[in-house]
PDB file of N, CA and C in Angstrom:
ATOM      1  N   MET A 730     -13.452  -2.584   1.808  1.00 89.00           N
ATOM      2  CA  MET A 730     -12.124  -2.500   0.727  1.00 89.00           C
ATOM      3  C   MET A 730     -11.105  -2.573   1.319  1.00 89.00           C
ATOM      4  N   LEU A 731     -10.487  -2.302   2.509  1.00 93.00           N
ATOM      5  CA  LEU A 731      -9.370  -2.536   3.163  1.00 93.00           C
ATOM      6  C   LEU A 731      -9.475  -4.039   3.840  1.00 93.00           C
ATOM      7  N   VAL A 732     -10.257  -4.553   4.017  1.00 95.00           N
ATOM      8  CA  VAL A 732     -10.502  -6.315   4.796  1.00 95.00           C
ATOM      9  C   VAL A 732      -9.913  -6.852   2.939  1.00 95.00           C
ATOM     10  N   ARG A 733     -10.931  -6.206   2.036  1.00 95.00           N
ATOM     11  CA  ARG A 733     -10.372  -7.159   0.625  1.00 95.00           C
ATOM     12  C   ARG A 733      -8.536  -6.761   0.028  1.00 95.00           C
ATOM     13  N   PHE A 734      -8.603  -5.717   0.394  1.00 97.00           N
ATOM     14  CA  PHE A 734      -7.280  -5.285   0.021  1.00 97.00           C
ATOM     15  C   PHE A 734      -6.161  -6.016   0.635  1.00 97.00           C
ATOM     16  N   ALA A 735      -6.558  -6.069   2.423  1.00 97.00           N
ATOM     17  CA  ALA A 735      -5.345  -6.911   2.860  1.00 97.00           C
ATOM     18  C   ALA A 735      -5.437  -8.420   2.336  1.00 97.00           C
ATOM     19  N   ALA A 736      -6.465  -8.924   2.622  1.00 97.00           N
ATOM     20  CA  ALA A 736      -6.490 -10.571   1.840  1.00 97.00           C
ATOM     21  C   ALA A 736      -5.785 -10.542   0.296  1.00 97.00           C
ATOM     22  N   TYR A 737      -6.406 -10.053  -0.678  1.00 97.00           N
ATOM     23  CA  TYR A 737      -5.895 -10.193  -1.982  1.00 97.00           C
ATOM     24  C   TYR A 737      -4.164  -9.765  -2.019  1.00 97.00           C
ATOM     25  N   THR A 738      -4.149  -9.111  -1.546  1.00 98.00           N
ATOM     26  CA  THR A 738      -2.486  -8.659  -1.311  1.00 98.00           C
ATOM     27  C   THR A 738      -1.547  -9.281  -0.572  1.00 98.00           C
ATOM     28  N   GLY A 739      -2.032  -9.940   0.741  1.00 97.00           N
ATOM     29  CA  GLY A 739      -1.480 -10.420   1.406  1.00 97.00           C
ATOM     30  C   GLY A 739      -0.503  -9.441   2.252  1.00 97.00           C
ATOM     31  N   LEU A 740      -0.137  -8.045   2.093  1.00 97.00           N
ATOM     32  CA  LEU A 740       0.506  -7.502   2.721  1.00 97.00           C
ATOM     33  C   LEU A 740       0.103  -7.489   4.055  1.00 97.00           C
ATOM     34  N   ARG A 741       1.505  -6.772   5.395  1.00 96.00           N
ATOM     35  CA  ARG A 741       0.964  -6.748   6.620  1.00 96.00           C
ATOM     36  C   ARG A 741       0.350  -5.495   6.772  1.00 96.00           C
ATOM     37  N   ALA A 742      -0.018  -5.517   8.066  1.00 97.00           N
ATOM     38  CA  ALA A 742      -0.419  -4.283   8.749  1.00 97.00           C
ATOM     39  C   ALA A 742       0.150  -3.296   8.607  1.00 97.00           C
ATOM     40  N   GLY A 743       1.075  -3.221   8.895  1.00 97.00           N
ATOM     41  CA  GLY A 743       2.175  -1.933   9.004  1.00 97.00           C
ATOM     42  C   GLY A 743       2.910  -1.558   7.453  1.00 97.00           C
ATOM     43  N   GLU A 744       2.641  -2.487   6.566  1.00 97.00           N
ATOM     44  CA  GLU A 744       2.931  -2.811   5.252  1.00 97.00           C
ATOM     45  C   GLU A 744       2.131  -1.837   4.364  1.00 97.00           C
ATOM     46  N   ILE A 745       0.645  -1.982   5.117  1.00 97.00           N
ATOM     47  CA  ILE A 745      -0.505  -1.596   4.379  1.00 97.00           C
ATOM     48  C   ILE A 745      -0.857   0.253   4.724  1.00 97.00           C
ATOM     49  N   ALA A 746      -0.315   0.555   6.436  1.00 97.00           N
ATOM     50  CA  ALA A 746      -0.365   1.372   6.712  1.00 97.00           C
ATOM     51  C   ALA A 746       0.523   2.536   6.373  1.00 97.00           C
ATOM     52  N   ALA A 747       1.889   2.140   5.859  1.00 97.00           N
ATOM     53  CA  ALA A 747       2.803   3.097   5.029  1.00 97.00           C
ATOM     54  C   ALA A 747       2.523   3.690   3.850  1.00 97.00           C
ATOM     55  N   LEU A 748       1.341   2.641   3.203  1.00 97.00           N
ATOM     56  CA  LEU A 748       1.608   2.923   1.705  1.00 97.00           C
ATOM     57  C   LEU A 748       1.022   4.344   1.478  1.00 97.00           C
ATOM     58  N   ARG A 749       0.927   4.661   0.559  1.00 96.00           N
ATOM     59  CA  ARG A 749       0.716   6.280   0.095  1.00 96.00           C
ATOM     60  C   ARG A 749       0.214   6.113  -1.630  1.00 96.00           C
ATOM     61  N   VAL A 750      -0.288   7.061  -2.323  1.00 95.00           N
ATOM     62  CA  VAL A 750      -1.232   6.756  -3.473  1.00 95.00           C
ATOM     63  C   VAL A 750       0.120   6.569  -4.640  1.00 95.00           C
ATOM     64  N   ARG A 751       1.647   7.061  -4.518  1.00 96.00           N
ATOM     65  CA  ARG A 751       2.677   6.838  -5.215  1.00 96.00           C
ATOM     66  C   ARG A 751       2.822   5.471  -5.051  1.00 96.00           C
ATOM     67  N   ASN A 752       2.513   4.770  -4.388  1.00 97.00           N
ATOM     68  CA  ASN A 752       2.835   3.232  -4.009  1.00 97.00           C
ATOM     69  C   ASN A 752       2.188   2.469  -5.182  1.00 97.00           C
ATOM     70  N   VAL A 753       0.833   2.956  -5.512  1.00 96.00           N
ATOM     71  CA  VAL A 753      -0.045   2.059  -6.233  1.00 96.00           C
ATOM     72  C   VAL A 753      -0.235   2.378  -7.893  1.00 96.00           C
ATOM     73  N   ASP A 754       0.295   1.854  -8.559  1.00 97.00           N
ATOM     74  CA  ASP A 754      -0.018   1.778 -10.325  1.00 97.00           C
ATOM     75  C   ASP A 754      -0.851   1.187 -10.670  1.00 97.00           C
ATOM     76  N   LEU A 755      -2.292   1.841 -10.785  1.00 96.00           N
ATOM     77  CA  LEU A 755      -3.172   1.311 -11.650  1.00 96.00           C
ATOM     78  C   LEU A 755      -3.251   0.385 -12.779  1.00 96.00           C
ATOM     79  N   ARG A 756      -2.388   1.575 -13.723  1.00 96.00           N
ATOM     80  CA  ARG A 756      -2.038   0.545 -15.048  1.00 96.00           C
ATOM     81  C   ARG A 756      -1.510  -0.156 -15.252  1.00 96.00           C
ATOM     82  N   ALA A 757      -0.624  -0.832 -14.092  1.00 98.00           N
ATOM     83  CA  ALA A 757       0.215  -1.865 -14.079  1.00 98.00           C
ATOM     84  C   ALA A 757      -0.829  -3.106 -13.372  1.00 98.00           C
ATOM     85  N   GLY A 758      -0.971  -2.555 -12.368  1.00 98.00           N
ATOM     86  CA  GLY A 758      -2.081  -3.047 -11.394  1.00 98.00           C
ATOM     87  C   GLY A 758      -1.260  -3.953 -10.469  1.00 98.00           C
ATOM     88  N   THR A 759      -0.633  -3.241  -9.783  1.00 99.00           N
ATOM     89  CA  THR A 759       0.454  -3.341  -9.018  1.00 99.00           C
ATOM     90  C   THR A 759       0.486  -2.326  -8.095  1.00 99.00           C
ATOM     91  N   VAL A 760       1.280  -2.830  -6.459  1.00 98.00           N
ATOM     92  CA  VAL A 760       1.430  -2.010  -5.373  1.00 98.00           C
ATOM     93  C   VAL A 760       3.256  -2.227  -5.262  1.00 98.00           C
ATOM     94  N   ASN A 761       3.710  -1.313  -4.877  1.00 98.00           N
ATOM     95  CA  ASN A 761       5.045  -0.997  -4.703  1.00 98.00           C
ATOM     96  C   ASN A 761       5.262  -1.023  -3.208  1.00 98.00           C
ATOM     97  N   VAL A 762       5.603  -1.828  -2.670  1.00 98.00           N
ATOM     98  CA  VAL A 762       5.961  -2.067  -0.871  1.00 98.00           C
ATOM     99  C   VAL A 762       7.445  -1.477  -0.757  1.00 98.00           C
ATOM    100  N   THR A 763       7.429  -0.394  -0.185  1.00 97.00           N
ATOM    101  CA  THR A 763       8.651  -0.085   0.218  1.00 97.00           C
ATOM    102  C   THR A 763       9.192   0.611   1.378  1.00 97.00           C
ATOM    103  N   GLU A 764       7.734   0.638   2.289  1.00 97.00           N
ATOM    104  CA  GLU A 764       7.990   1.255   3.741  1.00 97.00           C
ATOM    105  C   GLU A 764       7.332   0.257   4.785  1.00 97.00           C
ATOM    106  N   SER A 765       7.409   0.388   5.642  1.00 97.00           N
ATOM    107  CA  SER A 765       6.455  -0.226   6.911  1.00 97.00           C
ATOM    108  C   SER A 765       6.002   0.832   7.871  1.00 97.00           C
ATOM    109  N   THR A 766       5.109   0.588   8.854  1.00 97.00           N
ATOM    110  CA  THR A 766       4.728   1.311   9.964  1.00 97.00           C
ATOM    111  C   THR A 766       4.550   0.722  10.944  1.00 97.00           C
ATOM    112  N   ALA A 767       5.381   1.206  12.167  1.00 96.00           N
ATOM    113  CA  ALA A 767       5.323   0.295  13.356  1.00 96.00           C
ATOM    114  C   ALA A 767       5.559   1.180  14.437  1.00 96.00           C
ATOM    115  N   GLU A 768       4.972   0.734  15.722  1.00 95.00           N
ATOM    116  CA  GLU A 768       4.999   1.488  16.956  1.00 95.00           C
ATOM    117  C   GLU A 768       6.395   1.427  17.663  1.00 95.00           C
ATOM    118  N   VAL A 769       7.187   2.302  18.016  1.00 94.00           N
ATOM    119  CA  VAL A 769       8.061   2.286  18.601  1.00 94.00           C
ATOM    120  C   VAL A 769       8.482   3.287  19.849  1.00 94.00           C
ATOM    121  N   GLY A 770       8.714   3.021  20.790  1.00 96.00           N
ATOM    122  CA  GLY A 770       8.393   3.723  21.989  1.00 96.00           C
ATOM    123  C   GLY A 770       7.172   4.688  21.665  1.00 96.00           C
ATOM    124  N   GLY A 771       5.686   3.881  21.670  1.00 96.00           N
ATOM    125  CA  GLY A 771       4.508   4.730  21.910  1.00 96.00           C
ATOM    126  C   GLY A 771       4.524   5.516  20.554  1.00 96.00           C
ATOM    127  N   ARG A 772       4.989   5.241  19.843  1.00 97.00           N
ATOM    128  CA  ARG A 772       5.076   6.368  18.768  1.00 97.00           C
ATOM    129  C   ARG A 772       4.910   5.342  17.361  1.00 97.00           C
ATOM    130  N   LEU A 773       4.242   6.186  16.285  1.00 96.00           N
ATOM    131  CA  LEU A 773       4.146   5.446  15.101  1.00 96.00           C
ATOM    132  C   LEU A 773       5.506   5.940  13.917  1.00 96.00           C
ATOM    133  N   VAL A 774       6.455   5.013  13.484  1.00 96.00           N
ATOM    134  CA  VAL A 774       7.228   5.405  12.881  1.00 96.00           C
ATOM    135  C   VAL A 774       7.369   4.436  11.426  1.00 96.00           C
ATOM    136  N   THR A 775       7.435   5.319  10.304  1.00 96.00           N
ATOM    137  CA  THR A 775       7.570   4.769   9.200  1.00 96.00           C
ATOM    138  C   THR A 775       8.873   4.883   8.257  1.00 96.00           C
ATOM    139  N   GLY A 776       9.043   3.872   8.364  1.00 96.00           N
ATOM    140  CA  GLY A 776      10.895   3.198   7.185  1.00 96.00           C
ATOM    141  C   GLY A 776      10.833   1.795   6.677  1.00 96.00           C
ATOM    142  N   ARG A 777      11.491   1.858   6.006  1.00 94.00           N
ATOM    143  CA  ARG A 777      11.962   1.010   5.276  1.00 94.00           C
ATOM    144  C   ARG A 777      11.926  -0.625   6.253  1.00 94.00           C
ATOM    145  N   PRO A 778      11.561  -1.407   5.824  1.00 89.00           N
ATOM    146  CA  PRO A 778      10.965  -2.984   5.880  1.00 89.00           C
ATOM    147  C   PRO A 778      12.388  -3.506   6.863  1.00 89.00           C
ATOM    148  N   LYS A 779      12.068  -4.521   7.891  1.00 86.00           N
ATOM    149  CA  LYS A 779      13.614  -5.068   8.421  1.00 86.00           C
ATOM    150  C   LYS A 779      14.202  -5.684   7.831  1.00 86.00           C
ATOM    151  N   THR A 780      13.432  -6.423   6.762  1.00 91.00           N
ATOM    152  CA  THR A 780      14.266  -6.841   5.594  1.00 91.00           C
ATOM    153  C   THR A 780      14.386  -6.664   4.081  1.00 91.00           C
ATOM    154  N   GLU A 781      15.298  -6.711   3.170  1.00 91.00           N
ATOM    155  CA  GLU A 781      15.233  -6.097   1.400  1.00 91.00           C
ATOM    156  C   GLU A 781      14.018  -7.208   1.187  1.00 91.00           C
ATOM    157  N   ARG A 782      13.784  -8.339   1.229  1.00 93.00           N
ATOM    158  CA  ARG A 782      13.110  -9.287   1.096  1.00 93.00           C
ATOM    159  C   ARG A 782      11.654  -8.807   1.262  1.00 93.00           C
ATOM    160  N   SER A 783      11.272  -7.687   2.016  1.00 95.00           N
ATOM    161  CA  SER A 783      10.060  -7.566   2.301  1.00 95.00           C
ATOM    162  C   SER A 783       9.684  -6.395   1.506  1.00 95.00           C
ATOM    163  N   VAL A 784      10.950  -5.584   0.567  1.00 97.00           N
ATOM    164  CA  VAL A 784      10.800  -5.052  -0.244  1.00 97.00           C
ATOM    165  C   VAL A 784      10.278  -5.262  -1.722  1.00 97.00           C
ATOM    166  N   ARG A 785       8.914  -5.089  -2.120  1.00 98.00           N
ATOM    167  CA  ARG A 785       8.336  -6.184  -3.422  1.00 98.00           C
ATOM    168  C   ARG A 785       7.518  -5.166  -4.448  1.00 98.00           C
ATOM    169  N   VAL A 786       6.998  -5.827  -5.498  1.00 98.00           N
ATOM    170  CA  VAL A 786       5.939  -5.488  -5.830  1.00 98.00           C
ATOM    171  C   VAL A 786       4.877  -6.579  -5.735  1.00 98.00           C
ATOM    172  N   VAL A 787       3.502  -6.324  -5.513  1.00 98.00           N
ATOM    173  CA  VAL A 787       2.517  -6.985  -5.669  1.00 98.00           C
ATOM    174  C   VAL A 787       1.490  -6.541  -6.440  1.00 98.00           C
ATOM    175  N   GLY A 788       1.257  -8.002  -7.161  1.00 98.00           N
ATOM    176  CA  GLY A 788       0.026  -8.066  -8.109  1.00 98.00           C
ATOM    177  C   GLY A 788      -1.427  -7.607  -7.653  1.00 98.00           C
ATOM    178  N   LEU A 789      -2.084  -6.965  -8.102  1.00 98.00           N
ATOM    179  CA  LEU A 789      -3.509  -6.705  -7.870  1.00 98.00           C
ATOM    180  C   LEU A 789      -4.488  -7.513  -8.792  1.00 98.00           C
ATOM    181  N   PRO A 790      -5.501  -7.662  -8.154  1.00 98.00           N
ATOM    182  CA  PRO A 790      -6.343  -8.619  -9.222  1.00 98.00           C
ATOM    183  C   PRO A 790      -7.245  -7.304  -9.882  1.00 98.00           C
ATOM    184  N   ARG A 791      -7.742  -7.755 -11.150  1.00 98.00           N
ATOM    185  CA  ARG A 791      -8.432  -6.553 -11.918  1.00 98.00           C
ATOM    186  C   ARG A 791      -9.889  -5.692 -11.200  1.00 98.00           C
ATOM    187  N   PHE A 792     -10.571  -6.370 -10.348  1.00 97.00           N
ATOM    188  CA  PHE A 792     -11.789  -6.086  -9.936  1.00 97.00           C
ATOM    189  C   PHE A 792     -11.315  -4.805  -8.433  1.00 97.00           C
ATOM    190  N   LEU A 793      -9.868  -5.652  -7.885  1.00 98.00           N
ATOM    191  CA  LEU A 793      -9.450  -4.505  -6.998  1.00 98.00           C
ATOM    192  C   LEU A 793      -9.070  -3.361  -7.479  1.00 98.00           C
ATOM    193  N   VAL A 794      -8.297  -3.480  -8.574  1.00 98.00           N
ATOM    194  CA  VAL A 794      -8.118  -2.213  -9.161  1.00 98.00           C
ATOM    195  C   VAL A 794      -8.981  -1.166  -9.497  1.00 98.00           C
ATOM    196  N   ASP A 795     -10.195  -1.995  -9.956  1.00 97.00           N
ATOM    197  CA  ASP A 795     -11.345  -0.814 -10.434  1.00 97.00           C
ATOM    198  C   ASP A 795     -11.751  -0.400  -9.308  1.00 97.00           C
ATOM    199  N   GLU A 796     -12.039  -1.157  -7.787  1.00 96.00           N
ATOM    200  CA  GLU A 796     -12.724  -0.644  -6.753  1.00 96.00           C
ATOM    201  C   GLU A 796     -11.340   0.827  -6.603  1.00 96.00           C
ATOM    202  N   LEU A 797     -10.062   0.385  -6.369  1.00 96.00           N
ATOM    203  CA  LEU A 797      -9.253   1.209  -5.887  1.00 96.00           C
ATOM    204  C   LEU A 797      -9.180   2.504  -6.866  1.00 96.00           C
ATOM    205  N   ARG A 798      -9.709   2.511  -8.187  1.00 95.00           N
ATOM    206  CA  ARG A 798      -9.723   3.519  -9.301  1.00 95.00           C
ATOM    207  C   ARG A 798     -10.607   4.488  -7.964  1.00 95.00           C
ATOM    208  N   ALA A 799     -11.889   3.759  -8.005  1.00 95.00           N
ATOM    209  CA  ALA A 799     -13.056   4.285  -7.651  1.00 95.00           C
ATOM    210  C   ALA A 799     -13.355   5.073  -6.465  1.00 95.00           C
ATOM    211  N   HIS A 800     -12.121   4.293  -5.097  1.00 93.00           N
ATOM    212  CA  HIS A 800     -12.064   4.827  -3.777  1.00 93.00           C
ATOM    213  C   HIS A 800     -11.001   6.099  -3.269  1.00 93.00           C
ATOM    214  N   LEU A 801     -10.130   6.092  -4.648  1.00 92.00           N
ATOM    215  CA  LEU A 801      -9.063   6.969  -4.388  1.00 92.00           C
ATOM    216  C   LEU A 801      -9.605   8.219  -5.008  1.00 92.00           C
ATOM    217  N   GLY A 802     -10.230   8.324  -6.085  1.00 91.00           N
ATOM    218  CA  GLY A 802     -10.697   9.541  -6.595  1.00 91.00           C
ATOM    219  C   GLY A 802      -9.611  10.255  -7.282  1.00 91.00           C
ATOM    220  N   ASP A 803      -9.760  11.740  -6.700  1.00 89.00           N
ATOM    221  CA  ASP A 803      -9.198  12.748  -7.150  1.00 89.00           C
ATOM    222  C   ASP A 803      -7.832  12.439  -6.047  1.00 89.00           C
ATOM    223  N   ARG A 804      -7.527  11.800  -5.065  1.00 87.00           N
ATOM    224  CA  ARG A 804      -6.253  11.437  -4.412  1.00 87.00           C
ATOM    225  C   ARG A 804      -5.108  10.910  -5.421  1.00 87.00           C
ATOM    226  N   LEU A 805      -5.654  10.415  -6.579  1.00 87.00           N
ATOM    227  CA  LEU A 805      -4.426  10.337  -7.551  1.00 87.00           C
ATOM    228  C   LEU A 805      -3.748  11.163  -8.076  1.00 87.00           C
ATOM    229  N   LEU A 806      -4.245  12.461  -7.916  1.00 86.00           N
ATOM    230  CA  LEU A 806      -3.440  13.385  -7.919  1.00 86.00           C
ATOM    231  C   LEU A 806      -2.567  14.011  -7.056  1.00 86.00           C
ATOM    232  N   GLN A 807      -2.627  13.350  -5.893  1.00 89.00           N
ATOM    233  CA  GLN A 807      -1.780  13.720  -4.822  1.00 89.00           C
ATOM    234  C   GLN A 807      -0.695  12.561  -4.329  1.00 89.00           C
ATOM    235  N   PRO A 808       0.400  12.233  -4.734  1.00 86.00           N
ATOM    236  CA  PRO A 808       1.054  10.782  -4.567  1.00 86.00           C
ATOM    237  C   PRO A 808       1.713  10.733  -3.357  1.00 86.00           C
ATOM    238  N   ASP A 809       1.623  11.834  -2.721  1.00 90.00           N
ATOM    239  CA  ASP A 809       2.175  11.531  -1.459  1.00 90.00           C
ATOM    240  C   ASP A 809       1.333  11.374  -0.095  1.00 90.00           C
ATOM    241  N   THR A 810       0.084  11.316  -0.679  1.00 86.00           N
ATOM    242  CA  THR A 810      -1.446  10.926   0.274  1.00 86.00           C
ATOM    243  C   THR A 810      -1.461   9.643   0.599  1.00 86.00           C
ATOM    244  N   TYR A 811      -1.327   9.356   1.832  1.00 82.00           N
ATOM    245  CA  TYR A 811      -1.477   8.149   2.752  1.00 82.00           C
ATOM    246  C   TYR A 811      -3.120   7.444   2.236  1.00 82.00           C
TER     247      TYR A 811
END
Protein backbone atom coordinates (compact mmCIF):
# COMPACT_ATOMS: atom_id res chain seq x y z
CA MET A 1 0.00 0.00 0.00
CA LEU A 2 2.70 2.48 0.99
CA VAL A 3 4.78 1.81 -2.12
CA ARG A 4 1.76 2.20 -4.43
CA PHE A 5 0.72 5.38 -2.62
CA ALA A 6 4.21 6.86 -3.02
CA ALA A 7 4.48 5.78 -6.65
CA TYR A 8 1.11 7.13 -7.77
CA THR A 9 1.17 10.39 -5.81
CA GLY A 10 4.81 11.38 -6.23
CA LEU A 11 4.93 12.59 -2.62
CA ARG A 12 8.30 12.75 -0.90
CA ALA A 13 9.00 10.53 2.12
CA GLY A 14 8.76 13.48 4.51
CA GLU A 15 5.42 14.54 3.04
CA ILE A 16 4.03 11.03 3.42
CA ALA A 17 5.29 10.82 7.01
CA ALA A 18 3.47 14.06 7.88
CA LEU A 19 0.10 13.04 6.40
CA ARG A 20 -2.89 12.76 8.68
CA VAL A 21 -6.29 11.32 7.92
CA ARG A 22 -7.69 14.87 7.60
CA ASN A 23 -5.35 15.45 4.63
CA VAL A 24 -7.08 12.73 2.60
CA ASP A 25 -10.36 13.62 0.85
CA LEU A 26 -11.73 10.32 -0.43
CA ARG A 27 -14.84 11.96 -1.93
CA ALA A 28 -12.76 14.30 -4.05
CA GLY A 29 -10.03 11.71 -4.59
CA THR A 30 -7.28 14.05 -3.39
CA VAL A 31 -4.54 14.44 -0.80
CA ASN A 32 -3.74 17.87 0.63
CA VAL A 33 -0.01 18.24 1.20
CA THR A 34 0.43 20.90 3.89
CA GLU A 35 3.27 19.58 6.06
CA SER A 36 6.51 17.66 5.86
CA THR A 37 8.54 15.72 8.42
CA ALA A 38 12.33 15.96 8.59
CA GLU A 39 15.05 14.91 10.99
CA VAL A 40 16.55 17.92 12.76
CA GLY A 41 19.20 17.42 15.42
CA GLY A 42 18.35 13.75 15.75
CA ARG A 43 14.62 14.41 16.24
CA LEU A 44 11.70 14.22 13.84
CA VAL A 45 10.09 17.61 13.31
CA THR A 46 6.86 18.20 11.38
CA GLY A 47 6.09 21.61 9.93
CA ARG A 48 5.47 23.58 6.79
CA PRO A 49 7.39 22.42 3.71
CA LYS A 50 10.50 24.37 2.72
CA THR A 51 8.72 26.15 -0.13
CA GLU A 52 5.14 27.31 -0.66
CA ARG A 53 5.16 25.47 -3.96
CA SER A 54 5.34 22.21 -2.02
CA VAL A 55 1.93 22.94 -0.46
CA ARG A 56 -0.45 21.40 -2.98
CA VAL A 57 -3.41 19.15 -3.72
CA VAL A 58 -2.56 15.83 -5.38
CA GLY A 59 -5.12 13.72 -7.24
CA LEU A 60 -5.52 10.03 -6.47
CA PRO A 61 -6.41 7.29 -8.96
CA ARG A 62 -9.77 5.61 -8.25
CA PHE A 63 -8.21 2.25 -7.29
CA LEU A 64 -6.03 3.99 -4.70
CA VAL A 65 -9.04 5.79 -3.22
CA ASP A 66 -10.74 2.40 -2.81
CA GLU A 67 -7.63 0.89 -1.20
CA LEU A 68 -7.26 3.85 1.16
CA ARG A 69 -10.92 3.64 2.19
CA ALA A 70 -10.47 -0.03 3.10
CA HIS A 71 -7.08 0.56 4.75
CA LEU A 72 -8.16 3.53 6.86
CA GLY A 73 -11.48 2.03 8.02
CA ASP A 74 -12.50 3.50 11.39
CA ARG A 75 -9.54 5.89 11.38
CA LEU A 76 -11.59 8.04 8.99
CA LEU A 77 -13.51 9.11 12.11
CA GLN A 78 -10.28 10.38 13.73
CA PRO A 79 -8.94 13.16 11.47
CA ASP A 80 -5.78 13.85 13.49
CA THR A 81 -4.55 10.25 13.20
CA TYR A 82 -1.36 9.76 11.18
